PDB file of C-alpha atoms in Angstrom:
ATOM      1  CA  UNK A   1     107.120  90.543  70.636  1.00 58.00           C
ATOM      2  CA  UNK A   2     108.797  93.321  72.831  1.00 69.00           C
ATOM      3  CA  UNK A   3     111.045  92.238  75.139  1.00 90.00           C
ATOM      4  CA  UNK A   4     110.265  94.825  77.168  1.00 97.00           C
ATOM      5  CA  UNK A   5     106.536  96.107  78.514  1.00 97.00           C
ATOM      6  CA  UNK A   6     104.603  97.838  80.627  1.00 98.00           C
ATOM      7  CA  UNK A   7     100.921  98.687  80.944  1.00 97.00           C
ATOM      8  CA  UNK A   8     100.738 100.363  84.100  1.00 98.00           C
ATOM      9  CA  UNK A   9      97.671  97.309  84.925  1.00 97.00           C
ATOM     10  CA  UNK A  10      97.876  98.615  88.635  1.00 98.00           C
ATOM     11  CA  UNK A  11      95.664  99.367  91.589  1.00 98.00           C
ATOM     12  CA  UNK A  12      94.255 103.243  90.935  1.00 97.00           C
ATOM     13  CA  UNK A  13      95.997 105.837  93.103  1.00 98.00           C
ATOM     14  CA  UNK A  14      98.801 103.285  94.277  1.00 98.00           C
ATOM     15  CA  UNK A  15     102.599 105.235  94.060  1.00 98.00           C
ATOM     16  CA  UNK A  16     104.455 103.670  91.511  1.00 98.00           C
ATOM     17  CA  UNK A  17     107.743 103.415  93.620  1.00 98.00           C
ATOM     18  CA  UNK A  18     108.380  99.485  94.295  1.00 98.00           C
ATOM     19  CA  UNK A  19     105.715  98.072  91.742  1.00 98.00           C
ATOM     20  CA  UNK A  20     107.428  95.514  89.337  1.00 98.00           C
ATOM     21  CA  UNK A  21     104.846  94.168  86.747  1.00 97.00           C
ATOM     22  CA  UNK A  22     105.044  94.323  82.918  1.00 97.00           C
ATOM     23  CA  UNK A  23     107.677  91.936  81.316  1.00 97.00           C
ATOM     24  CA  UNK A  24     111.193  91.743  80.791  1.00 97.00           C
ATOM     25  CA  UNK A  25     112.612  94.857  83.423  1.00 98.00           C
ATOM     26  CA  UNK A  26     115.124  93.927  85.949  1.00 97.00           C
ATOM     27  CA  UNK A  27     114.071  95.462  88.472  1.00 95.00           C
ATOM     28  CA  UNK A  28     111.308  97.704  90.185  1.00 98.00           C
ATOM     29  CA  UNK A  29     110.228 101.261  89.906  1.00 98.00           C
ATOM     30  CA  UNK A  30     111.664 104.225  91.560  1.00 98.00           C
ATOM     31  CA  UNK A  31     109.609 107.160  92.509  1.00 98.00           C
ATOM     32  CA  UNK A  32     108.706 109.697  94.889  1.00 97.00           C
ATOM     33  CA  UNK A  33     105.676 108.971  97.008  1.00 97.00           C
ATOM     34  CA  UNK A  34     102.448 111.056  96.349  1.00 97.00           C
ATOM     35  CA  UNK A  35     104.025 113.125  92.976  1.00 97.00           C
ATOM     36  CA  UNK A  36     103.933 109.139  90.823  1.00 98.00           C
ATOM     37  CA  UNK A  37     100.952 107.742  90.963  1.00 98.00           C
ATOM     38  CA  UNK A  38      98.926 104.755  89.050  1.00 98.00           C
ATOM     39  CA  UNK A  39      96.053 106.459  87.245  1.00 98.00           C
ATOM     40  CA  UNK A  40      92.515 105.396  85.206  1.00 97.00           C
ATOM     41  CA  UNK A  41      92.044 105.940  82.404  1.00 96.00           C
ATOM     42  CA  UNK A  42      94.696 104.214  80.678  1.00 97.00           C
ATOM     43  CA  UNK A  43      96.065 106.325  77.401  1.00 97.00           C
ATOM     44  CA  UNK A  44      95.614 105.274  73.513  1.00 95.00           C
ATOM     45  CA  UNK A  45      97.559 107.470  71.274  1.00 94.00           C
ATOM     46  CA  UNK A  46      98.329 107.038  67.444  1.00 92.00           C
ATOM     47  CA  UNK A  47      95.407 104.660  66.813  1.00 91.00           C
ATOM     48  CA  UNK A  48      97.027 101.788  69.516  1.00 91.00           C
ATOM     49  CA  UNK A  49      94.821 101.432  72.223  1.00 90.00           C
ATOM     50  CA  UNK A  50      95.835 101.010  75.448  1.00 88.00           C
ATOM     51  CA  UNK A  51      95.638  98.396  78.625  1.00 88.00           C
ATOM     52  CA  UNK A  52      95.706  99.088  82.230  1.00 93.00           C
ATOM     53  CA  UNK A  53      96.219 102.152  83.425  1.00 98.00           C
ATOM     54  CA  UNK A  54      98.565 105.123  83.259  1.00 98.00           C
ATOM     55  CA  UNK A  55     101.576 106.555  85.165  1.00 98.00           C
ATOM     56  CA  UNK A  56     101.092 110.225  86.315  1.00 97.00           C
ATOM     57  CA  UNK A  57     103.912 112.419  87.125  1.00 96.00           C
ATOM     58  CA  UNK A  58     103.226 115.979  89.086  1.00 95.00           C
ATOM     59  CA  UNK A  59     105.639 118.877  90.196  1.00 93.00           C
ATOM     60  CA  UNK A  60     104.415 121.975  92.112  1.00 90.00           C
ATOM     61  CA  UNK A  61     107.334 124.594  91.818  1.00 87.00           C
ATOM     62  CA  UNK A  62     110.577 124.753  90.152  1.00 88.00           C
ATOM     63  CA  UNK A  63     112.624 121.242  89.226  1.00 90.00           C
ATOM     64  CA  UNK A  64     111.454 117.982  88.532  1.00 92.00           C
ATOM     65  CA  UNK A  65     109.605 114.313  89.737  1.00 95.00           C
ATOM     66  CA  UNK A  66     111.058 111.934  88.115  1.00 97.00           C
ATOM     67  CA  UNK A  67     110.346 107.834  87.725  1.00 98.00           C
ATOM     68  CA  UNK A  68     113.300 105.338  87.041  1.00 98.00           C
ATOM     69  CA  UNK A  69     113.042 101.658  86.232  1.00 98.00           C
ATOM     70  CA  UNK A  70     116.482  99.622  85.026  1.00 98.00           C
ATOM     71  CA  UNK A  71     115.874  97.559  82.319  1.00 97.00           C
ATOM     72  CA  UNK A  72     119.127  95.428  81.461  1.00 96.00           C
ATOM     73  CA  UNK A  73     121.711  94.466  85.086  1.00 95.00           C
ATOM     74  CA  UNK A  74     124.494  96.447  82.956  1.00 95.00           C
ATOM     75  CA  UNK A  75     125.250  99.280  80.632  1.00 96.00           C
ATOM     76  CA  UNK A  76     124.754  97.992  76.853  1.00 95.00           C
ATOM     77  CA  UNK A  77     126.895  99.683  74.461  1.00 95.00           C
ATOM     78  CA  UNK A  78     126.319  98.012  71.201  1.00 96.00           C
ATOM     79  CA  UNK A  79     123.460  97.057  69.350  1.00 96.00           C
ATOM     80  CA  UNK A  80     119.761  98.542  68.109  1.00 96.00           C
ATOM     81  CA  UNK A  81     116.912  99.403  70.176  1.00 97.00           C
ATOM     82  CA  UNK A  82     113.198 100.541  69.659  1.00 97.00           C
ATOM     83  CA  UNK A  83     111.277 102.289  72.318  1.00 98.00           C
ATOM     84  CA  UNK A  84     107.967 102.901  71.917  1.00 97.00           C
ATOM     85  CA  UNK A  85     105.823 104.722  74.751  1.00 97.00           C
ATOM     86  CA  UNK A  86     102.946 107.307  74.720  1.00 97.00           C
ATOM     87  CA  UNK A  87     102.994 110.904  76.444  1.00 95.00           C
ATOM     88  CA  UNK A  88     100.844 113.469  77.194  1.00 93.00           C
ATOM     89  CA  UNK A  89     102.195 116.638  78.781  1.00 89.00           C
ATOM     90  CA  UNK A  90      98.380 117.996  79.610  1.00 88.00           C
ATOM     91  CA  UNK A  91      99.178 121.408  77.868  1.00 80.00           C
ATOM     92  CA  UNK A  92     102.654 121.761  78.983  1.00 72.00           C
ATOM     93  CA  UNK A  93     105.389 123.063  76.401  1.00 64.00           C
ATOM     94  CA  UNK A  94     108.322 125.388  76.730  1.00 61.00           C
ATOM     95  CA  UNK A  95     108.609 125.692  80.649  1.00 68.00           C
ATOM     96  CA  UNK A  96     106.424 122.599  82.021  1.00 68.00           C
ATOM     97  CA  UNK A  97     106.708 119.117  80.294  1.00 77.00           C
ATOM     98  CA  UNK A  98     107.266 115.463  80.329  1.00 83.00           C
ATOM     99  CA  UNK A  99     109.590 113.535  79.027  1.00 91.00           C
ATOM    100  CA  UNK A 100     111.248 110.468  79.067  1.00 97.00           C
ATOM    101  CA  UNK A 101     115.409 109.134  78.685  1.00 97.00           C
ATOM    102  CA  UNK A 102     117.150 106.261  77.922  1.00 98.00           C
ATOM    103  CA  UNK A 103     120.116 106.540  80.940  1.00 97.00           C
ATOM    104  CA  UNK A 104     123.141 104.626  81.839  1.00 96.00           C
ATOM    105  CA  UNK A 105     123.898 103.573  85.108  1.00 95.00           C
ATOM    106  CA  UNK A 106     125.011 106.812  86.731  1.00 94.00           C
ATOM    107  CA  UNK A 107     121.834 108.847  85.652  1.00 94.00           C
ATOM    108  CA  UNK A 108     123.301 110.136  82.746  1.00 95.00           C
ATOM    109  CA  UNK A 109     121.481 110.592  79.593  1.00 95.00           C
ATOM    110  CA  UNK A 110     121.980 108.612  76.166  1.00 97.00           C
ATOM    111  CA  UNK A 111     119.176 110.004  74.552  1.00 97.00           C
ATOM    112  CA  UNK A 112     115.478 111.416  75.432  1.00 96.00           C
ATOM    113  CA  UNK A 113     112.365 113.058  74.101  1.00 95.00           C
ATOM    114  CA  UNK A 114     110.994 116.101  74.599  1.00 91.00           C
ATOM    115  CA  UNK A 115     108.846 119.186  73.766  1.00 84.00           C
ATOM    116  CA  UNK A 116     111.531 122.021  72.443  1.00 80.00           C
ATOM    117  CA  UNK A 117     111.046 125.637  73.246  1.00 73.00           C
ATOM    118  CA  UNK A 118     108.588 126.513  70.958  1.00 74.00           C
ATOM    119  CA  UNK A 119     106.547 123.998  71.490  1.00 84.00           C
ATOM    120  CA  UNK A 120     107.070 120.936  69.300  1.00 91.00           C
ATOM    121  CA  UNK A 121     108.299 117.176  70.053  1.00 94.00           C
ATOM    122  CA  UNK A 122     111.889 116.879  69.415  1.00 95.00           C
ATOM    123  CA  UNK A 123     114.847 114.662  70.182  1.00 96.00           C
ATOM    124  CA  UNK A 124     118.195 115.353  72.186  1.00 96.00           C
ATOM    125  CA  UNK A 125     121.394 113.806  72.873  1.00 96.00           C
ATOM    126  CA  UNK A 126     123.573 113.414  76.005  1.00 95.00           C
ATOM    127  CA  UNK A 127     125.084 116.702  74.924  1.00 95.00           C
ATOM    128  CA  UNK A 128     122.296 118.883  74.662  1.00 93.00           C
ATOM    129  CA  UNK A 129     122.016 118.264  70.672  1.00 96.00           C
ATOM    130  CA  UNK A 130     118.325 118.726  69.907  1.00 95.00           C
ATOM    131  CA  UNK A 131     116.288 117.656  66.649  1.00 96.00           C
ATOM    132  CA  UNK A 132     112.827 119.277  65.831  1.00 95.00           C
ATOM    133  CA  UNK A 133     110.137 117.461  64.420  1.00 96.00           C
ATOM    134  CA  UNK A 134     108.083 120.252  63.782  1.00 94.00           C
ATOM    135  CA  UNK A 135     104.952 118.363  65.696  1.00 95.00           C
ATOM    136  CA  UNK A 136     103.298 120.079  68.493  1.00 91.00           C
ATOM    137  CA  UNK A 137     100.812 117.520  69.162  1.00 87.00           C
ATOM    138  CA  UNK A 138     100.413 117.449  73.262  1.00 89.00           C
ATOM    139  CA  UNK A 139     100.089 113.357  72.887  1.00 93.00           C
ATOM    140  CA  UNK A 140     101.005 111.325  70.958  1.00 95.00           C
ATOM    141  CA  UNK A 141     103.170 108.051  70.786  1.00 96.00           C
ATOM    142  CA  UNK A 142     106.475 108.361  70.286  1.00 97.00           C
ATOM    143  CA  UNK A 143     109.091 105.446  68.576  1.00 98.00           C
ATOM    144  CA  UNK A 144     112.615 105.748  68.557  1.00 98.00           C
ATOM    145  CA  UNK A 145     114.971 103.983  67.391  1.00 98.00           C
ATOM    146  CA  UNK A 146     118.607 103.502  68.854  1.00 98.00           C
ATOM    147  CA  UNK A 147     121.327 102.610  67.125  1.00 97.00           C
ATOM    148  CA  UNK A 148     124.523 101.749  68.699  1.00 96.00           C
ATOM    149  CA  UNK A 149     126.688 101.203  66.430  1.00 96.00           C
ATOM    150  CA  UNK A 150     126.612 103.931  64.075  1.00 97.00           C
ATOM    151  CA  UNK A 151     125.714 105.850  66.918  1.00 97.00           C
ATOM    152  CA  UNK A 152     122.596 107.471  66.158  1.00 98.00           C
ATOM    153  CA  UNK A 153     119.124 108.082  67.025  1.00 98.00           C
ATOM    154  CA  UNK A 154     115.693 108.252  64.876  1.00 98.00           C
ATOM    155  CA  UNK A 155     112.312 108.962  66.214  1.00 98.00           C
ATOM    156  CA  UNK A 156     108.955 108.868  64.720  1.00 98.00           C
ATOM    157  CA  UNK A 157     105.488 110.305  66.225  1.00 97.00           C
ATOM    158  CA  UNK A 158     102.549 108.691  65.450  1.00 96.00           C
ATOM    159  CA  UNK A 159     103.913 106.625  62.629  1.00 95.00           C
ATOM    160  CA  UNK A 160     101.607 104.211  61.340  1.00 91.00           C
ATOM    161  CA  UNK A 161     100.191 101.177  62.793  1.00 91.00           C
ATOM    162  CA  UNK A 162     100.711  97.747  61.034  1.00 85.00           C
ATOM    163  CA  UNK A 163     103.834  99.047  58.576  1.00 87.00           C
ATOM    164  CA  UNK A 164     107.151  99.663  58.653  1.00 90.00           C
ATOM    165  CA  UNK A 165     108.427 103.064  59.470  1.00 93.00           C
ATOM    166  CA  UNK A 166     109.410 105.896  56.790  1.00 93.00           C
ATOM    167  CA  UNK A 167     113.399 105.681  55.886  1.00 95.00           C
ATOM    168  CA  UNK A 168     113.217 109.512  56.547  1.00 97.00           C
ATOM    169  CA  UNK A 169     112.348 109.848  60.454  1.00 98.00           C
ATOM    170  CA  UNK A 170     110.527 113.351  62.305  1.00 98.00           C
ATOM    171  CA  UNK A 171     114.341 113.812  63.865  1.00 98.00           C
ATOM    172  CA  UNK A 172     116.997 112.252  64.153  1.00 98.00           C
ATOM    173  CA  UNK A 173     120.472 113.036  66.769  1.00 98.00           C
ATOM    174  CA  UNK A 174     124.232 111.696  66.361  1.00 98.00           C
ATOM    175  CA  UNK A 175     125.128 110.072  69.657  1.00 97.00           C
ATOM    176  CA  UNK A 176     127.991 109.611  71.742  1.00 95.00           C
ATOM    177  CA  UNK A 177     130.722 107.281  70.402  1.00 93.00           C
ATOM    178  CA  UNK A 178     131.143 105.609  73.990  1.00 91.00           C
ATOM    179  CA  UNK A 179     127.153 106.088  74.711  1.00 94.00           C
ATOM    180  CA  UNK A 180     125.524 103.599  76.555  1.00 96.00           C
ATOM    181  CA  UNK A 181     122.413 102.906  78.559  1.00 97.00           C
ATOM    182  CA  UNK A 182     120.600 100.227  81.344  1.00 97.00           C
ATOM    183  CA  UNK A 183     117.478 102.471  82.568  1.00 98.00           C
ATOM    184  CA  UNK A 184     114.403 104.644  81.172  1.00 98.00           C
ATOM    185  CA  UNK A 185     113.144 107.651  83.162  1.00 98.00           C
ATOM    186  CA  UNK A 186     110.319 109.067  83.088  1.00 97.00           C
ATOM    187  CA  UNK A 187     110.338 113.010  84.117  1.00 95.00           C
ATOM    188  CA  UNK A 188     107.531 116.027  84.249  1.00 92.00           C
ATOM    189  CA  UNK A 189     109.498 119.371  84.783  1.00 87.00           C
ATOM    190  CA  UNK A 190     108.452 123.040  85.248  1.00 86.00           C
ATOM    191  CA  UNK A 191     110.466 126.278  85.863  1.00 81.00           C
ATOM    192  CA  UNK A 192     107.468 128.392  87.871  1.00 80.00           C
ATOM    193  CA  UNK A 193     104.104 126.774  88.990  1.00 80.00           C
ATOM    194  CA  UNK A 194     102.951 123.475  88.779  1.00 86.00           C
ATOM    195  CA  UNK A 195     103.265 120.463  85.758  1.00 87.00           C
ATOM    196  CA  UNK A 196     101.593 117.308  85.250  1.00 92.00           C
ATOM    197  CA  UNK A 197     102.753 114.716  82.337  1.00 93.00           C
ATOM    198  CA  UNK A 198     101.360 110.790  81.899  1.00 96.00           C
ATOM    199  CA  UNK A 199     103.083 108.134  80.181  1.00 97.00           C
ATOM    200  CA  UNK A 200     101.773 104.356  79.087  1.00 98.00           C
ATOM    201  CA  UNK A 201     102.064 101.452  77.374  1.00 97.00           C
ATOM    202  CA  UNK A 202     106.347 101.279  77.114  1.00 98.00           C
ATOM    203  CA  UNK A 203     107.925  98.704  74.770  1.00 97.00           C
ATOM    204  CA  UNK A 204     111.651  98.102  74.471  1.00 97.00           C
ATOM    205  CA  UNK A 205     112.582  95.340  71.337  1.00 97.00           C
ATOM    206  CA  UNK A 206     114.662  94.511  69.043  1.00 95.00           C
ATOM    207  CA  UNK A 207     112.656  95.784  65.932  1.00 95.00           C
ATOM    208  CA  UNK A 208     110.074  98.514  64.768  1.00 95.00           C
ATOM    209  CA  UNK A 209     107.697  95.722  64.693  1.00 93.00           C
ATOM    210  CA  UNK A 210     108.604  94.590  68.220  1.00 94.00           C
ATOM    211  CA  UNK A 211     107.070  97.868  69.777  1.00 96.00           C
ATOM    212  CA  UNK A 212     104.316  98.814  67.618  1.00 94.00           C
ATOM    213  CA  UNK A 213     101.967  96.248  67.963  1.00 86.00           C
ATOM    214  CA  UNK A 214      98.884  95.746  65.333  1.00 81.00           C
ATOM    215  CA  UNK A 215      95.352  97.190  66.767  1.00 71.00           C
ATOM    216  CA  UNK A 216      94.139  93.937  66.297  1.00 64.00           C
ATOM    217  CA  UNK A 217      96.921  91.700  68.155  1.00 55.00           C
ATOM    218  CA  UNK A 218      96.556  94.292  71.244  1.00 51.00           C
ATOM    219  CA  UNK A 219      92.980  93.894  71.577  1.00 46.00           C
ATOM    220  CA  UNK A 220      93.114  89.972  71.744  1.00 44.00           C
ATOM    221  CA  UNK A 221      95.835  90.202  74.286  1.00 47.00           C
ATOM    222  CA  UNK A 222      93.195  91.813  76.229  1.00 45.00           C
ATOM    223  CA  UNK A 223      90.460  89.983  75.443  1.00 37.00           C
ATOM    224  CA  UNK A 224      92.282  86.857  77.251  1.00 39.00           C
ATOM    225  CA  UNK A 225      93.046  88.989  79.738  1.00 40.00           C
ATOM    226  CA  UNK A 226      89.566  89.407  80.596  1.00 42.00           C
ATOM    227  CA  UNK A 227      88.702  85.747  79.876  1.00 34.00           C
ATOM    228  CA  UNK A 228      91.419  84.772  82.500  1.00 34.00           C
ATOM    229  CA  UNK A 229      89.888  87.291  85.040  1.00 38.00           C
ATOM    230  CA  UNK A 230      86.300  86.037  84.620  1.00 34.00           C
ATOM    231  CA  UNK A 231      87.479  82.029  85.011  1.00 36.00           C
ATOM    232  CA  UNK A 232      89.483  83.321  88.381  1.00 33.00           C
ATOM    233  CA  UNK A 233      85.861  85.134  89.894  1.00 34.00           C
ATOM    234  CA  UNK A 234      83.944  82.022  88.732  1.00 38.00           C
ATOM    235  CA  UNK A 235      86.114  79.444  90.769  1.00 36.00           C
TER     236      UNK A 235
END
C-alpha cells in the first residue's frame, strides 16, 4: 500500500490551508485562502477512479497559487520513490498550467511535472533540464519514479492499471548528485489572464505497485467507506 495518500475526502468549497487528512504526511496543508479550494467532483484519470473530492488551484494575473504539504520531518537523500497523482490543467498549456514538485526543505525543486511550451507533459529537473513526452493530453495521471541513488527520474502518463510499468518511460531527467526532497507542491501558473489546474488522488510508496492501485482494490476501499458511513447514520 502507499505510504503516502490523499483523496481530497473534504467538505466542498472549504480552503485547503490547515486540512490534514489522507495518510502518512507530516504535517498539514499550506495554501492561500479563496485561490485553494476543496472541490466536487472528485477526478478519475487513466482508468483509476477516484474518491473524495478534488483540490482546485486558481490565479487571476501574472505568477502563481501554490499548495505545499511536507511529507517526511527531514530532507531524504537516498533511496526510490513513486508518486502517483492526477492533473488537469482545464485547457491550460504554454503560458497557464498546473503542476506539481517534489521540494526540499527550502522550497527548492528536486524534480516536477509539467506541460512544456508546446503543449505536451514533460519532466524537469532542479536545473531547468526538461524531458518531453510527446503527450498533450490536458489530464491524465501522471507516475514518476525517483531514484536517488543513481540520481534520476522516470515518469509515465497513463501507464496501465494492474501491471508493471514499461522499462522505457515517456521521459526521463538526470538529477542532482546532492538532490534531496521532504515536500510536494502543488502550483497553477499563468503569465497574462487567469489559470485554473486540479489535482487528486496523490500516492507516495515505495514501489510502482504502491501508487497505482488495481480498479478493483480502489472500489472496495470505497465500498467500506460507505458501509462505515451508513452504520455511523444508523446509530
Amino acid at each position: 500500500a502507499a505510504t503516502v495518500y490523499e483523496g481530497f475526502d473534504y467538505v466542498q468549497g472549504t480552503d485547503v490551508g490547515g486540512l490534514n487528512g489522507g495518510t502518512g504526511w507530516y504535517g498539514s496543508w499550506t495554501g492561500p485562502s479563496g485561490d485553494a479550494t476543496i472541490q466536487s467532483p472528485g477526478m478519475s484519470e487513466g482508468g483509476l477512479p477516484g474518491t473524495g473530492n478534488r483540490l482546485l488551484l486558481t490565479r487571476t494575473g501574472s505568477g502563481s497559487t501554490t499548495a505545499v504539504r511536507q511529507v517526511f520531518a527531514s530532507n531524504q537523500a537516498s533511496g526510490t520513490y513513486w508518486l502517483s497523482l492526477m492533473i488537469d490543467n482545464h485547457g491550460g498549456h504554454s503560458t497557464a498550467f498546473g503542476f506539481a514538485q517534489l521540494a526540499d526543505s527550502n522550497g527548492q525543486p528536486l524534480v516536477e511535472v509539467r506541460f512544456s511550451a508546446n503543449g505536451n507533459w514533460s519532466l524537469r529537473n532542479g536545473s531547468g533540464t526538461s524531458s518531453d513526452t510527446g503527450i498533450a493530453a490536458d489530464s491524465a495521471m501522471l507516475v514518476i519514479k525517483v531514484d536517488m541513488d543513481s540520481d534520476r527520474a522516470d515518469m509515465w502518463v497513463n501507464p496501465t492499471l494492474g501491471a508493471e510499468p514499461p522499462a522505457t518511460s515517456n521521459a526521463n531527467v538526470a538529477l542532482a548528485a546532492n538532490g534531496d526532497f521532504n515536500s510536494l507542491k502543488l502550483r497553477v501558473q499563468t503569465g497574462t489572464g487567469s489559470a485554473s489546474a486540479s489535482f487528486d488522488e496523490i500516492r507516495i510508496g515505495d514501489s510502482f505497485a504502491s501508487v497505482v492501485p488495481e480498479p478493483g482494490m480502489v472500489a472496495l476501499a470505497g465500498l467500506g467507506a460507505g458501509l462505515v458511513g451508513l452504520r455511523r447514520r444508523r446509530q
